[in-house]
Coordinates of C-alpha atoms in Angstrom, one line a residue:
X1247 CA -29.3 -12.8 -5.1
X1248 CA -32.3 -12.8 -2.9
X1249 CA -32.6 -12.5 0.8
X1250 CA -28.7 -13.5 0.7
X1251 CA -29.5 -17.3 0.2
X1252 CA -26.9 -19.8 -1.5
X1253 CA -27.6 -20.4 -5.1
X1254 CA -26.2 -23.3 -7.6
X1255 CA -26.0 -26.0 -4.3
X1256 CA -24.2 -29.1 -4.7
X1257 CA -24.3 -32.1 -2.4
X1258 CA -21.5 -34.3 -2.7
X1259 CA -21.4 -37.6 -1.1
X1260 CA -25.0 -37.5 0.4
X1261 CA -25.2 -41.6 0.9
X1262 CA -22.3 -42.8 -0.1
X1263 CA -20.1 -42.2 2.7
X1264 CA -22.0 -41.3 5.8
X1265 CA -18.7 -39.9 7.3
X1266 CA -18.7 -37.0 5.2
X1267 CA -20.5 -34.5 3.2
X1268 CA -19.7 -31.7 1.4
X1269 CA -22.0 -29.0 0.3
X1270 CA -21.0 -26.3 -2.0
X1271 CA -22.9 -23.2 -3.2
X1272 CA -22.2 -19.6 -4.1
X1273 CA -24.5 -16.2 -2.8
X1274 CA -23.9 -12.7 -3.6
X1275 CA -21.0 -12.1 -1.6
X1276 CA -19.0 -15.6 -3.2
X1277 CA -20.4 -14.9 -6.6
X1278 CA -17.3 -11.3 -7.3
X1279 CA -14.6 -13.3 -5.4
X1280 CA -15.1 -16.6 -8.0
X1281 CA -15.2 -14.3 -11.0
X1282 CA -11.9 -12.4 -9.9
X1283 CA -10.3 -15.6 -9.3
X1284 CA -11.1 -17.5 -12.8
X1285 CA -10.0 -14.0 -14.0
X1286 CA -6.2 -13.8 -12.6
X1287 CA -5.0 -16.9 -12.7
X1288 CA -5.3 -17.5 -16.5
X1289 CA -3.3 -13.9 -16.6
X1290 CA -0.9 -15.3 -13.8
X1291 CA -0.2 -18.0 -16.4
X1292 CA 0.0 -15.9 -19.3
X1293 CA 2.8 -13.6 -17.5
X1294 CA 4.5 -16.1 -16.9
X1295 CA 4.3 -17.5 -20.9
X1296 CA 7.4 -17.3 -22.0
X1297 CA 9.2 -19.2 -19.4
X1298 CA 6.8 -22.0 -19.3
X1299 CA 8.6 -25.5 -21.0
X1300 CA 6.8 -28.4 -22.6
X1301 CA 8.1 -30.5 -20.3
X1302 CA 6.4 -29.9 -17.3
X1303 CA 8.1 -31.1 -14.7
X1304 CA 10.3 -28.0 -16.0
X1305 CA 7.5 -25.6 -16.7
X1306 CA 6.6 -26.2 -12.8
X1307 CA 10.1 -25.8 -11.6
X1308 CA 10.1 -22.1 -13.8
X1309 CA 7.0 -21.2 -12.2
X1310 CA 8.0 -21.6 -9.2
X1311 CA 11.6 -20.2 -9.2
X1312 CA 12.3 -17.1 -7.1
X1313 CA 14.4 -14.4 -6.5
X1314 CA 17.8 -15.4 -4.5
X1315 CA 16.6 -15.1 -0.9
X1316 CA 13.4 -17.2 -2.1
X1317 CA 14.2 -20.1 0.5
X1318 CA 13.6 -17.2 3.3
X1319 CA 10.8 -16.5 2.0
X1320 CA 9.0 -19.4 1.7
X1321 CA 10.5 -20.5 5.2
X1322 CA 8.3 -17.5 6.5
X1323 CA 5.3 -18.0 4.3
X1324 CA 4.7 -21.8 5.4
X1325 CA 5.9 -20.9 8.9
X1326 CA 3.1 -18.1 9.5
X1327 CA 0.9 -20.2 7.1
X1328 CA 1.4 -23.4 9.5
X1329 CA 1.2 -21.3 12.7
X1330 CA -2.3 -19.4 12.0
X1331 CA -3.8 -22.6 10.5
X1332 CA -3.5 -24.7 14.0
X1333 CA -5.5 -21.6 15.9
X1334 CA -8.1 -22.3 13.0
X1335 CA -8.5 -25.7 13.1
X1336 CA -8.3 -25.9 17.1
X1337 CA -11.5 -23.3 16.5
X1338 CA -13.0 -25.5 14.1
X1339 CA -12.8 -28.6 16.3
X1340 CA -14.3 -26.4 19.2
X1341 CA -16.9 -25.5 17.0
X1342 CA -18.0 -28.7 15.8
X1343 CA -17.9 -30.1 19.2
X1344 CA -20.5 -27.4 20.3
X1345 CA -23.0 -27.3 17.4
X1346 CA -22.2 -30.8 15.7
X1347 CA -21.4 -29.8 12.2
X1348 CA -19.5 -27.6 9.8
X1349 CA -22.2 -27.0 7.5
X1350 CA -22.0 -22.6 7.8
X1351 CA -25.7 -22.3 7.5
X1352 CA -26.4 -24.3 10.4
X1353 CA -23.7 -22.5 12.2
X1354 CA -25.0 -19.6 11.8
X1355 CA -28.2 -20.7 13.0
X1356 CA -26.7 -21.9 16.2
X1357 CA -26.1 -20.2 19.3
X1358 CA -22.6 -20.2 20.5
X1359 CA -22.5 -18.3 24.0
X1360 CA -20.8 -15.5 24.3
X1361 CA -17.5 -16.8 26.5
X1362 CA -17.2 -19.2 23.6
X1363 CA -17.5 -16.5 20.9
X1364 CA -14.8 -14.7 22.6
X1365 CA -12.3 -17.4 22.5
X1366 CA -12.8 -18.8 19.0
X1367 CA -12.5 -15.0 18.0
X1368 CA -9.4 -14.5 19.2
X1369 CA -8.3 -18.0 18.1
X1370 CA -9.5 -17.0 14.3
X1371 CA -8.6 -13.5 13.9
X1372 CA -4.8 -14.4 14.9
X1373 CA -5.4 -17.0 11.5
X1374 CA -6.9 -14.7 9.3
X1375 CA -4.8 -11.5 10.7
X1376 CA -2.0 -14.2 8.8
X1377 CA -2.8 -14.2 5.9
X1378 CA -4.5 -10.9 5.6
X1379 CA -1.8 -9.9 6.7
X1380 CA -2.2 -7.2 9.5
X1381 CA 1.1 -5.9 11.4
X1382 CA 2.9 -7.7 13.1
X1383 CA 1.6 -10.6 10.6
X1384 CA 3.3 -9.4 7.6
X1385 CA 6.9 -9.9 7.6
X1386 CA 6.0 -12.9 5.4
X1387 CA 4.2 -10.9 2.6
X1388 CA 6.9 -8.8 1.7
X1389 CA 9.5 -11.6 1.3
X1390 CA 7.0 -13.4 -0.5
X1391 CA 6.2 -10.2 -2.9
X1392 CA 10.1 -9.6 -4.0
X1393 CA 11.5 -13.0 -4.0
X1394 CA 8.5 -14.8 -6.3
X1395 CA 8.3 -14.7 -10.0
X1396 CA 6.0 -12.4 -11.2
X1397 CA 3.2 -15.0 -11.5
X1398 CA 3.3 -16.0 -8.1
X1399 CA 2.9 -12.3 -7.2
X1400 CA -0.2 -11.8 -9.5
X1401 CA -1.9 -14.5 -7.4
X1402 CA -0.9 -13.9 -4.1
X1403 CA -2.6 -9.9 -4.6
X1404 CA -5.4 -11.1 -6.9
X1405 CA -6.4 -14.2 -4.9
X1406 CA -4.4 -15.3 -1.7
X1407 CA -5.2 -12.3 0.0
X1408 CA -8.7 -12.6 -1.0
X1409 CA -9.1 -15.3 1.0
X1410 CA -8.5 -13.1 4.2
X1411 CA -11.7 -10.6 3.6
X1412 CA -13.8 -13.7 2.7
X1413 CA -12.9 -15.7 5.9
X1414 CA -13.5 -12.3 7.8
X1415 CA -16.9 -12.3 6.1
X1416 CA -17.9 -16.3 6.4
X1417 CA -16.6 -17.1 9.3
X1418 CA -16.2 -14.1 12.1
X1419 CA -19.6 -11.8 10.6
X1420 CA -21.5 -14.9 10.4
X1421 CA -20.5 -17.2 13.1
X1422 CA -19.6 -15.1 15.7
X1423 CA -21.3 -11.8 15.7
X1424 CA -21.2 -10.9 19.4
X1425 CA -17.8 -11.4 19.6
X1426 CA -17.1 -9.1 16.5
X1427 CA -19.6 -6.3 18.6
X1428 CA -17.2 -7.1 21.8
X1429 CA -13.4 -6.6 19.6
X1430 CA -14.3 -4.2 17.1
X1431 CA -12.1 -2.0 18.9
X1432 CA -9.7 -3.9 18.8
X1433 CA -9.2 -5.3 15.4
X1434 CA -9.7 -1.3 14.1
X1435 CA -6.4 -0.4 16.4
X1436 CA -4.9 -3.3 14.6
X1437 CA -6.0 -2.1 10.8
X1438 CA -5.3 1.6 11.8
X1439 CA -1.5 0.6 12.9
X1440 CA -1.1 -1.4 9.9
X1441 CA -2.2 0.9 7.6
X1442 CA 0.1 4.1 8.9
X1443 CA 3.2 1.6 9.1
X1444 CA 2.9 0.2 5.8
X1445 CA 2.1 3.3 4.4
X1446 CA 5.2 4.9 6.0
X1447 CA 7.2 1.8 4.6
X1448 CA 6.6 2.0 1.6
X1449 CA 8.5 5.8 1.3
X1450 CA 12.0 4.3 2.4
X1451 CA 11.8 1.0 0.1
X1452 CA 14.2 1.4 -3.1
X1453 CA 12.7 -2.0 -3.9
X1454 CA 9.8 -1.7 -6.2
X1455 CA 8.0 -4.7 -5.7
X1456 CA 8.4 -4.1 -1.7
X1457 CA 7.0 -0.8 -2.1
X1458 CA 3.8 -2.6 -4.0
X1459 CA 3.9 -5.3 -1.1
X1460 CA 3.7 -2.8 1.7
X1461 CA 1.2 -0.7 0.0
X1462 CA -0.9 -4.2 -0.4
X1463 CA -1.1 -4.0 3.3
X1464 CA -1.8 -0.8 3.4
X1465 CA -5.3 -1.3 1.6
X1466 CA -6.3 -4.7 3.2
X1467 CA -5.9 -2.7 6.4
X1468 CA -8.6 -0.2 5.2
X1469 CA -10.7 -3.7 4.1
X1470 CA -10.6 -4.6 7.7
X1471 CA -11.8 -1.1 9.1
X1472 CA -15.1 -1.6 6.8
X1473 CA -15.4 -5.1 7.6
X1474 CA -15.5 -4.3 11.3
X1475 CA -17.6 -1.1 11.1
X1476 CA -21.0 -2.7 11.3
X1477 CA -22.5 -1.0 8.9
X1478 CA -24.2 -2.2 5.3
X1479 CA -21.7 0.7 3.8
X1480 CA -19.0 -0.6 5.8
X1481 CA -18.8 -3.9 4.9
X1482 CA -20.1 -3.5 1.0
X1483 CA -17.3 -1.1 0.8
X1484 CA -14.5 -3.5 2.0
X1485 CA -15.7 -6.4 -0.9
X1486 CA -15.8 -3.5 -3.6
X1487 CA -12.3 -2.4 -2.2
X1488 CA -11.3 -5.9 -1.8
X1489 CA -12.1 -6.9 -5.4
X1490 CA -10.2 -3.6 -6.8
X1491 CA -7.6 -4.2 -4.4
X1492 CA -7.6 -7.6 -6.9
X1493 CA -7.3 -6.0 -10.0
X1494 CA -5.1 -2.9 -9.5
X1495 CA -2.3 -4.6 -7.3
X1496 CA -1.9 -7.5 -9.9
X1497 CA -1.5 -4.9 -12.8
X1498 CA 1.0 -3.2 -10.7
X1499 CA 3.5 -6.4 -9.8
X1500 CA 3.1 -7.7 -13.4
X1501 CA 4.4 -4.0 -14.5
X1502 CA 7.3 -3.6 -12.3
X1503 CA 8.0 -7.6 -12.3
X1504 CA 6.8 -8.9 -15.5
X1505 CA 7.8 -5.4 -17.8
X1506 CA 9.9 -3.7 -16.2
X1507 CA 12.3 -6.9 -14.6
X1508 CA 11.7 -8.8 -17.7
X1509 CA 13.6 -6.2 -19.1
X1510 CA 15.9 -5.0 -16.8
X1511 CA 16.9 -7.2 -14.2
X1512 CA 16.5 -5.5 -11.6
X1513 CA 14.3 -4.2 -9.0
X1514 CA 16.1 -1.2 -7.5
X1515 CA 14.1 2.1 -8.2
X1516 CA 17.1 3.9 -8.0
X1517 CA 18.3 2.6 -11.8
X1518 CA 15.6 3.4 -13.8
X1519 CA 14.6 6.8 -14.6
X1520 CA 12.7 8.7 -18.2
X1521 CA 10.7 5.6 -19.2
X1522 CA 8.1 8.2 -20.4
X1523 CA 10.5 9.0 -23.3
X1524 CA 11.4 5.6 -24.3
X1525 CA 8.2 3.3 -23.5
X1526 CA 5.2 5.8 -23.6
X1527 CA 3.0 3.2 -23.4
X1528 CA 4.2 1.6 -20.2
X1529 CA 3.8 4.8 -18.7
X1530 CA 0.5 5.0 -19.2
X1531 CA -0.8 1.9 -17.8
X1532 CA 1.5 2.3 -15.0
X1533 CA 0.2 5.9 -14.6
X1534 CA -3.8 4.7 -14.6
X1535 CA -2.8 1.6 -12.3
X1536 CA -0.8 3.7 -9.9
X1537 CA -3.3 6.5 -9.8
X1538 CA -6.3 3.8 -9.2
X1539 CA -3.8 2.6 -5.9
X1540 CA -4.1 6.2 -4.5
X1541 CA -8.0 5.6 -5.2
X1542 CA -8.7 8.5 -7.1
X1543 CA -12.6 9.4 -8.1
X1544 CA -14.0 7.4 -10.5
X1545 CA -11.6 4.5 -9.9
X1546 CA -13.1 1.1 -8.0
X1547 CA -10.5 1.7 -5.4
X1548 CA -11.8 5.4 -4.3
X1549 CA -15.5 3.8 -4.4
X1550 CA -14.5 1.0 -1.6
X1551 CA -12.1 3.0 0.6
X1552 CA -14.8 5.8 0.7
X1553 CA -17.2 3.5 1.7
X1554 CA -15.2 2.3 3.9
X1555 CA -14.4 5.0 5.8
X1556 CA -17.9 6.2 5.2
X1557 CA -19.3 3.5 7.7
X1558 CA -16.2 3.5 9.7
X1559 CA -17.2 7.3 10.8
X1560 CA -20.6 6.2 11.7
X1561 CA -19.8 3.8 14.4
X1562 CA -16.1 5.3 15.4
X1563 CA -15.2 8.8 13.9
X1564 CA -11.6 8.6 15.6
X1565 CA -10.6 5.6 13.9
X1566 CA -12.4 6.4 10.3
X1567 CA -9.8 9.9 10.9
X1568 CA -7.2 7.8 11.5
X1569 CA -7.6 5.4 8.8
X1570 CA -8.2 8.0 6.0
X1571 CA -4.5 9.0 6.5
X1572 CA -3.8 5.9 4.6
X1573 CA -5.1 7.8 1.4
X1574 CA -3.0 10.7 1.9
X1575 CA 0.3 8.8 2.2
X1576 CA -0.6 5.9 -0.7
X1577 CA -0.9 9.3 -2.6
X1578 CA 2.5 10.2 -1.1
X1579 CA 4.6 7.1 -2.1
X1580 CA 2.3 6.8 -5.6
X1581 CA 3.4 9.9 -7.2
X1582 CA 7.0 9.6 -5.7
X1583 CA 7.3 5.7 -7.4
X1584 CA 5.6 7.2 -10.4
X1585 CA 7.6 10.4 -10.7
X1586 CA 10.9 8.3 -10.0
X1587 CA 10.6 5.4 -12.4
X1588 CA 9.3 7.7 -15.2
X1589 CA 10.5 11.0 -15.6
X1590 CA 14.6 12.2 -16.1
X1591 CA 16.8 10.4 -18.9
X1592 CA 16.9 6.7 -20.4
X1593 CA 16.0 3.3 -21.4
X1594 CA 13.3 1.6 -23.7
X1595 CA 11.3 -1.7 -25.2
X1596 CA 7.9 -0.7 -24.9
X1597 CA 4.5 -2.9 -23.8
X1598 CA 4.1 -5.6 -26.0
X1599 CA 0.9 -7.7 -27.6
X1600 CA 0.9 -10.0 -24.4
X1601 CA 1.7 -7.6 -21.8
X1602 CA -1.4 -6.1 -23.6
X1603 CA -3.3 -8.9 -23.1
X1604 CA -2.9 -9.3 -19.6
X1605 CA -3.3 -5.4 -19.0
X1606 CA -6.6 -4.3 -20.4
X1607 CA -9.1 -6.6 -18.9
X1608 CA -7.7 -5.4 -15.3
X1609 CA -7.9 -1.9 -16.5
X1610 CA -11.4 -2.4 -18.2
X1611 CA -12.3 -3.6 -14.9
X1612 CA -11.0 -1.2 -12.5
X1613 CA -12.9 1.6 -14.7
X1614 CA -16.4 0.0 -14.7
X1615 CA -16.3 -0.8 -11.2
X1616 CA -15.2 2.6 -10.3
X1617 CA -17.4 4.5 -12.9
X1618 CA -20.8 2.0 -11.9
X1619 CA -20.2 -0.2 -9.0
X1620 CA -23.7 -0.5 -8.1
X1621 CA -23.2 -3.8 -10.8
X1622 CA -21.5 -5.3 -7.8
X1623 CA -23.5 -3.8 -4.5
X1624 CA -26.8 -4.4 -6.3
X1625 CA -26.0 -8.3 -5.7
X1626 CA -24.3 -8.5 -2.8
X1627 CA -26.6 -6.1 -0.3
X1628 CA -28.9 -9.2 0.4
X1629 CA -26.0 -10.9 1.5
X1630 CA -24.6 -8.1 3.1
X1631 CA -27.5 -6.8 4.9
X1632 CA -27.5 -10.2 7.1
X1633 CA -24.5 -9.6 8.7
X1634 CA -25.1 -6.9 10.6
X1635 CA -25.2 -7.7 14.2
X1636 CA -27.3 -5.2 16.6

């Protein structure tokens, strides 16, 4: 979209109510995150088919239901929901006393000083380091992951998390730029830690959807490394990322929650062993999706994190070093899950027409983007290119 200007603007209110006014629009950058959201949560729906009732006070309750610890879990997620949201708003009050409005283009055209920028940083990143989630953020994340139905999970990876990289983008990049210069450092020692711990976690959990949770962390972290690099690869990299990140994770907790759980009952990695032999086809998807998580070449995955890293070597070589052990160990605990759940002796009831369904559009996906991703950074390097603070 040219010169990274808003397209498809919509005024709502504009005399009615002289209170309020809300503008919406969409630019390069918006334009990927819409279509991956009007993409997963039809297939979030569709996984969760055959447990949806006419009724729908009971379809909602099925939706919703959980695993047996789900009351922890969602005691944690609205606790570190609640609790990152004040430090947001408090910034977002601050702000509008300053400049007068919410409206993010005339934000962005303000001039916040720096003292100020420093405060609302801190005061935002703590939000968005929430629901990104960096460490020591994520305890909610995983308990969120294990205990929700597999629907639940689909859109939390595909679209929840989402939101993170796009407030990083909107908000911090574009409102407060000297700030970002100022704790660049910082926030990379944050991403760095989180991706080595959750990539360590993930090789002791004998819980599979914990072991997809933790490795969701894992590459979020890496998002946050390009977002924070400064540089037009940098950040390009972490929405290409971002969006795979979208597609692969989703295919992965619909396989080991929606195939796999569906079938078994269980989510201990421990029982299940030669699914190659009984549901070949299973084990290929879950072989492409697991090797597109290790971001191998030619997968959307290896184009982001490469880029990535690519601009966070440019601007801090120690932490881009750092952060590319993430790949080695996601290629660690990927071939370990893989090797565990499919090879040896046993079980059976192979992918069927729905689990299809769901399947090949992500895989489709995944392929194109890693295969000719310049579909994406063609439209978004307008958008991108103004972020860059000198």
């Amino acid at each position: 979209m040219p010169e990274g200007t808003y397209q498809f603007t919509q005024e709502f209110f504009p005399d009615q109510v002289t209170f309020c006014h809300l503008n919406i629009g969409i630019d390069g950058i918006s334009l990927y995150f819409l279509m991956l959201t009007t993409l997963i949560m039809p297939i979030s729906i569709l996984s969760n088919w055959e447990n949806i009732s006419p009724s729908f006070s009971n379809s909602s309750n099925d939706y919703l239901r959980g695993g047996p610890t789900r009351i922890r879990a969602a005691f944690l997620l609205f606790l570190y929901t609640l609790f990152g949201s004040l430090f947001i708003l408090l910034a977002f009050v601050v702000i509008y006393y300053n400049v007068g409005s919410t409206d993010f283009q005339i934000i962005s055209l303000s001039d916040i000083n720096f003292d100020s920028q420093k405060i609302l940083f801190l005061a935002i990143f703590i939000s968005i380091a929430v629901k990104t989630p960096l460490v020591p953020f994520n305890t909610w994340l995983t308990y969120a992951h294990s205990e929700a139905p597999v629907g639940g999970s689909i859109v939390l990876a595909g679209v929840i998390l989402k939101l993170a990289t796009y407030g990083f983008i909107r908000i911090m990049l574009q409102f407060l730029p000297d700030a970002c210069s100022y704790y660049s450092p910082l926030v990379q020692m944050f991403a760095i830690i989180s991706v080595i711990y959750a990539s360590l976690s993930t090789l002791r959990q004998t819980d599979f959807k914990k072991l997809v949770a933790y490795s969701s962390v894992s590459h979020v972290a890496v998002v946050v490394l390009g977002l924070f690099s400064n540089t037009i690869q940098g950040i390009e990299g972490a929405i290409i990322l971002s969006l795979a990140h979208g597609l692969v994770s989703p295919a992965l907790f619909f396989l080991v929650g929606g195939v796999l759980y569906d079938r078994y009952h269980t989510r201990t990695i421990r029982y299940y062993r030669g699914l190659v032999a009984y549901i070949p086809v299973f084990a290929l998807f879950f072989f492409v999706f697991t090797i597109f998580n290790a971001a191998v070449p030619l997968s959307a995955n290896w184009v982001g994190e490469t880029l990535c890293l690519i601009g966070t070597f440019q601007r801090n070589p120690l932490a881009g070093v750092l952060g590319a052990t993430g790949i080695v160990l996601s290629a660690a605990y990927s071939i370990w899950l893989y090797n565990r759940l499919t090879f040896g002796s046993s079980m059976s009831f192979d992918i069927n027409r729905r689990e299809y369904i769901i399947l090949l559009p992500l895989l489709i996906l995944s392929i194109v983007l890693g295969i000719y991703p310049n579909v994406v950074l063609n439209d978004i390097h307008s958008s991108v290119s103004s972020l860059i603070y000198t």
